[in-house]
């Protein structure tokens, strides 16, 4: 938006105030993120009662700002896109405010003003996009213009449609022809809005033998037209593409126009390549669109203008039919739809509009030239250098292991990898706005369409260079993963207890599940145990230091209780990876069983100990007598005639799972018995110093071994140089020996029972 100094020059003070208010509101909303971070109050999001006295504009804008940025942590790019609206976007926003203000003018002044705005905008657009003697219809939904054009054609071709309605259509069924590469749902939308059956829609296949697989087959269309005419149908409309929604290809508009003239069919063209009509040099295929009967332009994303209407340019000589179809209106307020576009076009000017469209074509050409230098990347066939759309995909070079795989499997794996590549590029280089698209003959591809995104995201040539560099860094990981997939499958199927899960939609090394669960359990307990083991296994794998990523898979995936392994590196040791996973799974299962068995043994031991304690109390009562149990009398009796009783106790042996007497402990002054079994440990995660897990020893293995031997020699020298501790003299005073937790902190050195006896006998002596 221009500076506020321009507003005082306006004659109407209300317009000056409107501009200032809009400036302040936009500034508050754009700078509101910082204040929202400083004071976060979740209660603002809770709807409250409508205040009787109302609120001021600042409070309302603060509420709007809170609602705008409440999900910013989930979508970090949302605030950036709002920031890049720019000054031309502010002009479009001002147009909406002005439209509301102008609508309250008196009828004569309003009619005169709206007529001027509508005629100026239509004239500028027709000259800019080389569409002579055209009329414009401005609409919010970009499909609405085509819908109104269909109604216009029906009114033109059926004379009695206004009075007879559906009856005239029933006698001679209309047919709407559309390319198979058109955007999905467009044909169904037209039929639903017009009240026509889907049999009135004819999808024309694209070329399969010759030409581009995304261009309409003209020869087949000719045969379809002849067949429909012979069967008593009436061909009405053909929708062609100047830039298909997926790959950005342009139909053979020149030949299609000749065919439409031959059969008296209306030709409508849409697509992003229509924007190149504003450039100085236009390709012949796109230039033919200027001879069509109508075209739809989406200037909002092309020029980065928020909330501006789409425009449908058309040629028709009967104004009454255009009025009946809804393409023109007598209501001045509806004509104000063109006001935001009227302001924005004047602000940008002819040169500004051309430069924006030219910039997108240069970005696409720059990316296309750089992608040609990457052997593993394939661009879409028959790419037009002036088209702003670049579609590319990773091309699998193949390996020896691919001989066992069929073609469909390779294609599905390649689609998953390209989906992953597109997601990574969108995350790492968000300013380029790349996305993925499904093409019928080429599968999943990555699409770069700067005409629809660069004006909002502010894409530059440096961003394109970063995109190419990111592609160059990501493609080796894809190639290595595809080459190791078959080896991973064979290794998993070789080891008992693991099962290989086929999931072609997963872009990674593969999917497996630990299955070695006891068959004695029922189905429900077995599934619960399997889920618990695989969850623990996934947690332990993520704690390892490796270059691999482990996850539980997609949130709504078909497979559950699985471990999904991500992209692989070139030096990945697949056998070590699979063996490590199997070993860790067995350890988790054994630890689980040991814990369950120990819990059951301890429970039984406690019950047995309670029984034996009750029995011991009864025996002590019989030996000592009842008098000794009386508190005061018993203590006097014990003092006069003390009882020489041997201390009796019980100890619980975890290894044997039984209660044992403590007499031997009191006699020998030391604990005896077998030591508990060691906790199951595995030999995984063994590696050389400085080497990460699951890495093959490469040419640097000699250096690693040499470093390891040097470290070992230094350790030996340090041990030899260390002073030898003097042994403690037996006659020196020593504290009684106790088996505390501190004395057992070093698990590698357990005290010998013989040493314990010697120390205690010496201290007693």
Coordinates of N, CA and C in Angstrom, one line a residue, residues 202-302:
X202 N -18.8 -36.6 -21.1 CA -17.9 -37.5 -21.9 C -16.5 -37.1 -21.6
X203 N -15.7 -38.0 -21.0 CA -14.3 -37.8 -20.8 C -13.5 -38.3 -21.9
X204 N -12.8 -37.4 -22.5 CA -12.0 -37.8 -23.7 C -10.6 -38.3 -23.3
X205 N -10.2 -39.5 -23.6 CA -8.9 -40.0 -23.2 C -7.8 -39.1 -23.8
X206 N -6.6 -39.2 -23.2 CA -5.4 -38.6 -23.7 C -4.6 -39.5 -24.7
X207 N -3.6 -39.0 -25.3 CA -2.9 -39.8 -26.3 C -2.2 -40.9 -25.5
X208 N -2.2 -42.1 -26.1 CA -1.5 -43.2 -25.5 C -0.4 -43.8 -26.4
X209 N -0.6 -43.7 -27.8 CA 0.4 -44.2 -28.7 C 1.4 -43.1 -29.1
X210 N 0.9 -42.0 -29.5 CA 1.7 -40.9 -30.0 C 1.4 -39.6 -29.3
X211 N 2.4 -38.8 -29.2 CA 2.2 -37.5 -28.5 C 2.3 -37.6 -27.0
X212 N 1.9 -36.5 -26.4 CA 2.0 -36.4 -24.9 C 0.9 -37.2 -24.3
X213 N 1.2 -37.9 -23.2 CA 0.2 -38.7 -22.5 C -0.8 -37.8 -21.7
X214 N -0.6 -36.5 -21.7 CA -1.4 -35.6 -21.0 C -2.2 -34.6 -21.9
X215 N -2.1 -34.9 -23.2 CA -2.9 -34.1 -24.2 C -4.1 -34.8 -24.7
X216 N -5.2 -34.1 -25.0 CA -6.4 -34.8 -25.5 C -6.2 -35.4 -26.8
X217 N -6.7 -36.6 -27.0 CA -6.6 -37.3 -28.3 C -7.6 -36.6 -29.3
X218 N -7.2 -35.9 -30.2 CA -8.1 -35.1 -31.1 C -8.8 -36.1 -32.1
X219 N -8.1 -37.1 -32.6 CA -8.7 -38.0 -33.5 C -9.8 -38.8 -32.8
X220 N -9.6 -39.2 -31.6 CA -10.6 -40.0 -30.8 C -11.8 -39.0 -30.5
X221 N -11.6 -37.8 -30.2 CA -12.6 -36.8 -30.0 C -13.5 -36.7 -31.2
X222 N -12.9 -36.6 -32.4 CA -13.7 -36.6 -33.6 C -14.6 -37.7 -33.8
X223 N -14.1 -38.9 -33.5 CA -15.0 -40.1 -33.6 C -16.1 -40.1 -32.6
X224 N -15.8 -39.6 -31.4 CA -16.9 -39.5 -30.3 C -18.0 -38.5 -30.7
X225 N -17.6 -37.4 -31.3 CA -18.5 -36.4 -31.8 C -19.5 -37.0 -32.9
X226 N -18.9 -37.7 -33.8 CA -19.7 -38.3 -34.9 C -20.6 -39.3 -34.3
X227 N -20.2 -40.1 -33.4 CA -21.1 -41.2 -32.8 C -22.2 -40.5 -32.0
X228 N -21.9 -39.5 -31.3 CA -23.0 -38.8 -30.5 C -24.0 -38.2 -31.4
X229 N -23.6 -37.5 -32.4 CA -24.5 -36.9 -33.4 C -25.4 -37.9 -34.0
X230 N -24.8 -39.1 -34.4 CA -25.6 -40.1 -35.1 C -26.6 -40.7 -34.1
X231 N -26.3 -40.7 -32.8 CA -27.2 -41.3 -31.8 C -28.3 -40.3 -31.4
X232 N -28.3 -39.1 -32.0 CA -29.3 -38.1 -31.6 C -29.0 -37.2 -30.5
X233 N -27.8 -37.2 -30.1 CA -27.3 -36.3 -29.0 C -26.8 -34.9 -29.6
X234 N -26.7 -33.9 -28.7 CA -26.3 -32.6 -29.1 C -25.0 -32.2 -28.4
X235 N -23.9 -32.2 -29.1 CA -22.6 -31.8 -28.4 C -22.7 -30.3 -28.2
X236 N -22.4 -29.9 -26.9 CA -22.5 -28.5 -26.5 C -21.2 -27.8 -26.3
X237 N -20.3 -28.4 -25.5 CA -19.2 -27.7 -24.9 C -18.0 -28.7 -24.9
X238 N -16.8 -28.1 -25.1 CA -15.5 -28.8 -24.9 C -14.6 -28.0 -24.0
X239 N -14.2 -28.6 -22.9 CA -13.3 -28.0 -22.0 C -11.9 -28.5 -22.2
X240 N -11.0 -27.6 -22.7 CA -9.6 -27.9 -23.0 C -8.7 -27.3 -21.9
X241 N -7.4 -27.7 -21.9 CA -6.5 -27.3 -20.9 C -5.3 -26.5 -21.6
X242 N -5.0 -25.4 -21.1 CA -3.7 -24.7 -21.4 C -2.9 -24.8 -20.1
X243 N -2.4 -26.0 -19.9 CA -1.7 -26.3 -18.6 C -2.6 -27.2 -17.8
X244 N -2.4 -28.5 -17.9 CA -3.2 -29.4 -17.1 C -2.9 -29.3 -15.6
X245 N -3.9 -29.6 -14.8 CA -3.7 -29.4 -13.4 C -2.5 -30.2 -12.8
X246 N -2.2 -31.3 -13.4 CA -1.1 -32.1 -12.9 C 0.2 -31.8 -13.4
X247 N 0.4 -31.9 -14.8 CA 1.7 -31.7 -15.4 C 1.9 -30.4 -16.1
X248 N 0.9 -29.6 -16.2 CA 1.0 -28.3 -16.9 C 1.2 -28.4 -18.4
X249 N 0.6 -29.5 -19.0 CA 0.7 -29.6 -20.5 C -0.5 -28.9 -21.1
X250 N -0.3 -28.5 -22.4 CA -1.3 -27.7 -23.1 C -1.8 -28.6 -24.2
X251 N -3.2 -28.7 -24.3 CA -3.8 -29.4 -25.4 C -3.5 -28.7 -26.8
X252 N -3.7 -29.5 -27.8 CA -3.6 -28.9 -29.2 C -4.8 -28.0 -29.5
X253 N -4.7 -26.8 -29.0 CA -5.8 -25.9 -29.0 C -6.2 -25.5 -30.5
X254 N -5.2 -25.4 -31.3 CA -5.5 -25.0 -32.7 C -6.4 -26.0 -33.4
X255 N -6.0 -27.3 -33.3 CA -6.8 -28.4 -33.9 C -8.2 -28.5 -33.2
X256 N -8.2 -28.3 -31.9 CA -9.5 -28.4 -31.2 C -10.4 -27.3 -31.6
X257 N -9.9 -26.1 -31.9 CA -10.7 -25.0 -32.3 C -11.3 -25.3 -33.7
X258 N -10.5 -25.9 -34.6 CA -11.1 -26.2 -35.9 C -12.2 -27.3 -35.8
X259 N -12.0 -28.3 -34.9 CA -13.0 -29.3 -34.7 C -14.2 -28.7 -34.1
X260 N -14.1 -27.8 -33.2 CA -15.3 -27.2 -32.6 C -16.1 -26.3 -33.6
X261 N -15.3 -25.6 -34.4 CA -16.0 -24.8 -35.5 C -16.8 -25.8 -36.4
X262 N -16.2 -26.9 -36.7 CA -16.8 -27.8 -37.6 C -18.1 -28.4 -37.1
X263 N -18.2 -28.7 -35.8 CA -19.4 -29.2 -35.2 C -20.2 -28.2 -34.4
X264 N -19.9 -26.9 -34.5 CA -20.6 -25.9 -33.8 C -20.6 -26.1 -32.2
X265 N -19.4 -26.3 -31.7 CA -19.2 -26.6 -30.3 C -18.5 -25.4 -29.6
X266 N -18.9 -25.1 -28.4 CA -18.3 -24.0 -27.7 C -17.0 -24.5 -27.1
X267 N -15.9 -23.8 -27.2 CA -14.6 -24.2 -26.7 C -14.2 -23.3 -25.5
X268 N -14.0 -23.9 -24.4 CA -13.6 -23.2 -23.2 C -12.2 -23.7 -22.8
X269 N -11.3 -22.8 -22.4 CA -9.9 -23.1 -22.0 C -9.6 -22.6 -20.6
X270 N -8.9 -23.4 -19.9 CA -8.5 -23.0 -18.5 C -7.1 -23.6 -18.3
X271 N -6.4 -23.1 -17.3 CA -5.1 -23.6 -17.0 C -4.1 -22.5 -16.7
X272 N -3.0 -22.8 -16.0 CA -2.0 -21.8 -15.6 C -1.2 -21.3 -16.7
X273 N -1.1 -22.0 -17.8 CA -0.3 -21.5 -18.9 C -0.9 -20.3 -19.6
X274 N -2.2 -20.0 -19.3 CA -2.8 -18.8 -19.9 C -2.2 -17.5 -19.4
X275 N -1.5 -17.6 -18.3 CA -0.8 -16.4 -17.7 C 0.3 -16.0 -18.7
X276 N 0.9 -16.9 -19.4 CA 2.0 -16.5 -20.3 C 1.5 -15.7 -21.5
X277 N 0.2 -15.6 -21.7 CA -0.3 -14.7 -22.8 C 0.1 -13.3 -22.6
X278 N 0.4 -12.9 -21.3 CA 0.8 -11.5 -21.0 C 2.2 -11.2 -21.4
X279 N 3.0 -12.3 -21.7 CA 4.4 -12.1 -22.0 C 4.6 -11.6 -23.4
X280 N 5.8 -11.2 -23.8 CA 6.1 -10.7 -25.1 C 6.1 -11.9 -26.1
X281 N 6.7 -13.0 -25.7 CA 6.9 -14.2 -26.6 C 6.0 -15.3 -26.0
X282 N 5.1 -15.7 -26.7 CA 4.1 -16.8 -26.3 C 4.2 -17.9 -27.3
X283 N 4.2 -19.2 -26.7 CA 4.3 -20.4 -27.5 C 3.0 -20.4 -28.4
X284 N 3.2 -21.1 -29.6 CA 2.1 -21.2 -30.5 C 0.9 -21.9 -29.9
X285 N 1.2 -23.0 -29.1 CA 0.1 -23.8 -28.6 C -0.8 -23.0 -27.6
X286 N -0.1 -22.1 -26.8 CA -0.9 -21.3 -25.9 C -1.6 -20.1 -26.6
X287 N -0.9 -19.6 -27.6 CA -1.5 -18.4 -28.3 C -2.8 -18.8 -29.0
X288 N -3.0 -20.0 -29.3 CA -4.3 -20.4 -29.9 C -5.4 -20.3 -29.0
X289 N -5.2 -20.1 -27.7 CA -6.3 -20.0 -26.7 C -7.0 -18.6 -26.9
X290 N -6.3 -17.7 -27.5 CA -7.0 -16.4 -27.8 C -8.1 -16.5 -28.7
X291 N -8.2 -17.5 -29.5 CA -9.3 -17.7 -30.5 C -10.5 -18.5 -29.9
X292 N -10.4 -19.0 -28.6 CA -11.4 -19.8 -28.0 C -12.6 -18.9 -27.7
X293 N -13.7 -19.6 -27.3 CA -15.0 -18.9 -27.0 C -15.0 -18.3 -25.6
X294 N -14.2 -18.9 -24.7 CA -14.2 -18.4 -23.3 C -12.9 -19.0 -22.7
X295 N -12.5 -18.3 -21.6 CA -11.3 -18.7 -20.8 C -11.5 -18.2 -19.4
X296 N -10.9 -19.0 -18.5 CA -11.0 -18.6 -17.1 C -9.6 -18.3 -16.6
X297 N -9.4 -17.1 -16.0 CA -8.1 -16.6 -15.4 C -8.2 -16.5 -13.9
X298 N -7.3 -17.1 -13.2 CA -7.2 -17.0 -11.8 C -6.0 -16.0 -11.4
X299 N -6.3 -14.7 -11.4 CA -5.3 -13.7 -11.2 C -4.8 -13.7 -9.7
X300 N -5.6 -14.1 -8.8 CA -5.2 -14.0 -7.4 C -3.9 -14.7 -7.1
X301 N -3.8 -16.0 -7.3 CA -2.5 -16.7 -7.0 C -1.4 -16.3 -8.0
X302 N -1.8 -16.0 -9.2 CA -0.7 -15.6 -10.2 C 0.0 -14.3 -9.8

